[in-house]
mmCIF file of C-alpha atoms and ligand atoms in Angstrom:
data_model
loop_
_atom_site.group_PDB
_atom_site.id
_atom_site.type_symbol
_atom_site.label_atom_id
_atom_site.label_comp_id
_atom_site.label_asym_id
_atom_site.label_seq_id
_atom_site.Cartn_x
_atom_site.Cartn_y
_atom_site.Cartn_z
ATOM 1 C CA UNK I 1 26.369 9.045 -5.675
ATOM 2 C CA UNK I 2 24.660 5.865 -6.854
ATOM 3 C CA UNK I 3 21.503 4.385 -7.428
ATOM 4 C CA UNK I 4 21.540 0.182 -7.892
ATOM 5 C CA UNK I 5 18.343 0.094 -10.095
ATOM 6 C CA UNK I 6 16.946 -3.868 -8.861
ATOM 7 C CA UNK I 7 14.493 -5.642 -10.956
ATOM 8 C CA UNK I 8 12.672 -9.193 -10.171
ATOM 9 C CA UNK I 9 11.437 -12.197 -11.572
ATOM 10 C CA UNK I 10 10.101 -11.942 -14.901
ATOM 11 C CA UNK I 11 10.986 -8.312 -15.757
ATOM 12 C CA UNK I 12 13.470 -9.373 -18.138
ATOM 13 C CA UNK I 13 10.547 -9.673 -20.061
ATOM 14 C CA UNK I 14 9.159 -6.290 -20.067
ATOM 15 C CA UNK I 15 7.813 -5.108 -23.595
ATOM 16 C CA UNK I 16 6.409 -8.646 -24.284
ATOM 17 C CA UNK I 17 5.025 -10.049 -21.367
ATOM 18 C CA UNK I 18 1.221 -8.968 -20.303
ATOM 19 C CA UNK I 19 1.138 -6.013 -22.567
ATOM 20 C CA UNK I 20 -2.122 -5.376 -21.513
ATOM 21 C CA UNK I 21 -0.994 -4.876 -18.139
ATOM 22 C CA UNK I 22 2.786 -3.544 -18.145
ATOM 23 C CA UNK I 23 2.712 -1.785 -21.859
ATOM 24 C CA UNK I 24 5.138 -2.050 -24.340
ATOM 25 C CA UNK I 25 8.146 -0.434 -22.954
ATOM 26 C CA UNK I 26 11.113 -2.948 -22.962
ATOM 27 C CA UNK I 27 13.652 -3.223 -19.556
ATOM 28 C CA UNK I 28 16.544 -1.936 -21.750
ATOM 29 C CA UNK I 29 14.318 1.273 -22.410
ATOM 30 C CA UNK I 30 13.551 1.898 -18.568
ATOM 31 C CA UNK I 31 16.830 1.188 -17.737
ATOM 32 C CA UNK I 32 17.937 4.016 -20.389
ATOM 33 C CA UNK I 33 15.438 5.887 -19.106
ATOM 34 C CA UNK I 34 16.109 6.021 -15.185
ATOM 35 C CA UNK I 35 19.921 6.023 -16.317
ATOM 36 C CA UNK I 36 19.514 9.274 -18.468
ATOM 37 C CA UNK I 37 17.241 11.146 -15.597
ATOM 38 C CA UNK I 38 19.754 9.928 -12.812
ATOM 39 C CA UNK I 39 22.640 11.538 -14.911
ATOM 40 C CA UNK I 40 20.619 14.362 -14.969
ATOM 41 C CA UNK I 41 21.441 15.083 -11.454
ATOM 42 C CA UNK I 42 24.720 13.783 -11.248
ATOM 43 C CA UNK I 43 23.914 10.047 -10.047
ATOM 44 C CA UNK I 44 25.468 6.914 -11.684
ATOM 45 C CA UNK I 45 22.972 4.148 -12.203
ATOM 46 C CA UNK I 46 23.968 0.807 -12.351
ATOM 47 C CA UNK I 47 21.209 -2.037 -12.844
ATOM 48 C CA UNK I 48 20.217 -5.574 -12.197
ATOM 49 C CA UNK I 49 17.318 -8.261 -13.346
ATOM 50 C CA UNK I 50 17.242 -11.476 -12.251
ATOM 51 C CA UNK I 51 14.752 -14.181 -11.691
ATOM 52 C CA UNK I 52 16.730 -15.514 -9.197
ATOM 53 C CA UNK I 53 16.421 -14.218 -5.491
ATOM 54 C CA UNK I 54 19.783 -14.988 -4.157
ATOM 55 C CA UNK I 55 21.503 -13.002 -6.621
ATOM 56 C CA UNK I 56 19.861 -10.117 -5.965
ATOM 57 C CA UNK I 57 20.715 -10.459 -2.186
ATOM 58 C CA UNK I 58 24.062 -11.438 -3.197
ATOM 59 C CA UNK I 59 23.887 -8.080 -4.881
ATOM 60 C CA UNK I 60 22.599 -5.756 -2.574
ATOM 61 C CA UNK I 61 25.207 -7.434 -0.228
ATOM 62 C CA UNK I 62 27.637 -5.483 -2.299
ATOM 63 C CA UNK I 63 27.127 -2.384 -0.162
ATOM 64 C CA UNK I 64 28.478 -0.269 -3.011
ATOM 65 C CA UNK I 65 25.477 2.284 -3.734
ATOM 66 C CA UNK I 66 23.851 4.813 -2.081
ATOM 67 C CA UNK I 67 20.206 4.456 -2.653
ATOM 68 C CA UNK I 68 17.916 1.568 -4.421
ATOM 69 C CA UNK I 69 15.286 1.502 -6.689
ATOM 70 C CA UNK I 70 13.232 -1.968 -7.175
ATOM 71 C CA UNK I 71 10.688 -3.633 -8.780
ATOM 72 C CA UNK I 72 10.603 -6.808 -6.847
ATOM 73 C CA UNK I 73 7.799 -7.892 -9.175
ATOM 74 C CA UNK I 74 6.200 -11.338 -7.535
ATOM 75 C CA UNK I 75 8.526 -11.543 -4.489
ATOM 76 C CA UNK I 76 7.286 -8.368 -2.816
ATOM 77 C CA UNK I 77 4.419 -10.445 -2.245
ATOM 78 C CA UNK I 78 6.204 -13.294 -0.106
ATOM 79 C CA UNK I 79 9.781 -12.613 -0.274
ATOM 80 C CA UNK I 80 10.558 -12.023 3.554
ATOM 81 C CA UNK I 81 14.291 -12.671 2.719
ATOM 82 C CA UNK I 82 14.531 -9.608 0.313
ATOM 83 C CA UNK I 83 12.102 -7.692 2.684
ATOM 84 C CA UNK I 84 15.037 -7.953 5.082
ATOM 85 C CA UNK I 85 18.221 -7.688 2.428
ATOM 86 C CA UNK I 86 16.536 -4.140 1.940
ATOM 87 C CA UNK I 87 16.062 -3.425 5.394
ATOM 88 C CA UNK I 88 19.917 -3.850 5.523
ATOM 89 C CA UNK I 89 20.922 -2.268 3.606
ATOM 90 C CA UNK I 90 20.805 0.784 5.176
ATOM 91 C CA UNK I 91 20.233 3.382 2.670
ATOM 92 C CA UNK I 92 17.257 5.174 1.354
ATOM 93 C CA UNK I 93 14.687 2.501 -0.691
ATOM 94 C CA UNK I 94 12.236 2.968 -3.637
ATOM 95 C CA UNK I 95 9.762 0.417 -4.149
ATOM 96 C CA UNK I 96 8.066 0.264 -7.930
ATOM 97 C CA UNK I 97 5.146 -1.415 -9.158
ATOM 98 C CA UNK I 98 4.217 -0.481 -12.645
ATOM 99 C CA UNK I 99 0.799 -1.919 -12.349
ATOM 100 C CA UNK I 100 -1.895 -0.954 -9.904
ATOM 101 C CA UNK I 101 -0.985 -4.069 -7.687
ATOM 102 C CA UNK I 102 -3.730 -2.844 -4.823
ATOM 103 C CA UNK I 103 -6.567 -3.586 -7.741
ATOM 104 C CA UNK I 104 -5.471 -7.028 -8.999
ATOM 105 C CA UNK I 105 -5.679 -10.513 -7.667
ATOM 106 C CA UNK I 106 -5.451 -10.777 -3.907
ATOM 107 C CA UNK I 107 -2.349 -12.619 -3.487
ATOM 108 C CA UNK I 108 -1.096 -9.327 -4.941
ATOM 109 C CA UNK I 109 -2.277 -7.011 -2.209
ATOM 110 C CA UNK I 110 0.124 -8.312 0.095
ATOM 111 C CA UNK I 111 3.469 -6.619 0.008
ATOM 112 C CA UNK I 112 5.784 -7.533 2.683
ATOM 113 C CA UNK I 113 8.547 -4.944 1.188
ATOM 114 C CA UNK I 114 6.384 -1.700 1.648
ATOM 115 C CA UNK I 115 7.578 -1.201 5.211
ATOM 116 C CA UNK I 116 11.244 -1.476 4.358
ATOM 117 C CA UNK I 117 10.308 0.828 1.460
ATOM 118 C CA UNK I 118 10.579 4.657 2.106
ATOM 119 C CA UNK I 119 8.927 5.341 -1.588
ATOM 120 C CA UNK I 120 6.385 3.572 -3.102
ATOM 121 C CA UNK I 121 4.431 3.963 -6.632
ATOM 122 C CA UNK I 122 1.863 1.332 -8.210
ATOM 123 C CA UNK I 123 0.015 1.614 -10.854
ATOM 124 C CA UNK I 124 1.600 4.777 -12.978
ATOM 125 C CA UNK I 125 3.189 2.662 -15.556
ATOM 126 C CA UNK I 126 6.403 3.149 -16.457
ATOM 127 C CA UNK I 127 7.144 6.838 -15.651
ATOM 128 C CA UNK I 128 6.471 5.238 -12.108
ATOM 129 C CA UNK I 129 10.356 4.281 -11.869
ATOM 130 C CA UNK I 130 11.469 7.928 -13.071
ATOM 131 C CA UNK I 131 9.127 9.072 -10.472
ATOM 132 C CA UNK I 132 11.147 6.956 -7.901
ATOM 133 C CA UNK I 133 14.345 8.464 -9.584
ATOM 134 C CA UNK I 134 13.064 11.642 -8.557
ATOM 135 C CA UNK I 135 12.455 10.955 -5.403
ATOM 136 C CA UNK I 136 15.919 9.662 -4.914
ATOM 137 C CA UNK I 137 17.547 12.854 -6.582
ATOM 138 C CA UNK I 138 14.992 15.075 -3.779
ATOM 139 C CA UNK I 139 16.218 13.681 -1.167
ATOM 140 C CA UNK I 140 19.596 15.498 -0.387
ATOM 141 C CA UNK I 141 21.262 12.711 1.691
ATOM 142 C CA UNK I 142 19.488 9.436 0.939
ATOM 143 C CA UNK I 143 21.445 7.593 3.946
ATOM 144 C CA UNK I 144 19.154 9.846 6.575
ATOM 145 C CA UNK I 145 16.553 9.061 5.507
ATOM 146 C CA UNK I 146 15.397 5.411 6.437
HETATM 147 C C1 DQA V 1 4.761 -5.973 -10.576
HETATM 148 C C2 DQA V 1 3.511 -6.516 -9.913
HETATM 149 C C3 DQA V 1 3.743 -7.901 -9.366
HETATM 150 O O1 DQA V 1 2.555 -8.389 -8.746
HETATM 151 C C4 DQA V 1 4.132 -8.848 -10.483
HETATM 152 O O2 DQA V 1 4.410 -10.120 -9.950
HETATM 153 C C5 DQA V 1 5.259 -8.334 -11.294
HETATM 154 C C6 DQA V 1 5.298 -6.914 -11.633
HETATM 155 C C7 DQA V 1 4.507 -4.634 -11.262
HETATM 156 O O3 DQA V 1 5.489 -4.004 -11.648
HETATM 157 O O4 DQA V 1 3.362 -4.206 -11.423
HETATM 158 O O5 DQA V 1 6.093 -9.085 -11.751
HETATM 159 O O6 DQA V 1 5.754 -5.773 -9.582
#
């Protein structure tokens, strides 16, 4: 089985960007990470960042995984063309914020992802997309689930 680990605009940057707000963890670490604890239970993780939006539909096009976690980072705020790449794609769907999006600036409470999203986290930091990992490994046949 396995997860495509998606992550948006800006994320490439992770470990430098905002510190304050999303810590000093660097995307190579939490893709380590969430690659280590899919292994774990027997998942293969492949991964993605880009800042551009059509590759990432291009990629989830690719119908070759069983489940996705994502950070959409800004798009989940507007993005109704990823909102329905996910809804597509037909398989189970973990959404990850690693800051507490619901207590920022208010262009940020909108997410127009959440109800393609059958997980959600915000605001645990980075354990947030092991958490969504975990959720992934629960659930025994991610394709029922949606
Ligand atoms: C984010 C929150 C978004 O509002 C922001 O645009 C990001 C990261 C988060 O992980 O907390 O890029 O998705």
């Amino acid at each position: 089985m396995r997860i495509l680990l998606l992550n948006g605009p800006n994320l490439g940057r992770l470990g430098r960007r905002n510190v304050a707000v999303y810590g000093t963890t660097t995307l190579a670490q939490v893709v380590e990470a969430c690659r280590t604890r899919a292994a774990e239970g027997g998942w293969e993780l492949t991964h993605l960042q880009s800042n551009h939006e059509g590759a990432v539909i291009d990629r989830l096009e690719e119908r070759d995984y069983d489940a996705v976690v994502i950070n959409p980072g800004a798009w989940s705020h507007y993005s109704y063309a990823l909102r329905d790449a996910l809804e597509a794609c037909d398989v189970a769907v973990a959404e990850v914020h690693i800051s507490a999006v619901e207590e920022r600036e208010a262009f940020r409470q909108t997410d127009v992802v959440a109800d393609v999203s059958q997980f959600r986290v915000s605001g645990h930091g980075v354990p947030g997309y092991l958490e969504a990992i975990d959720w992934i490994l629960e659930t025994a046949d991610p394709r029922q689930t949606p």
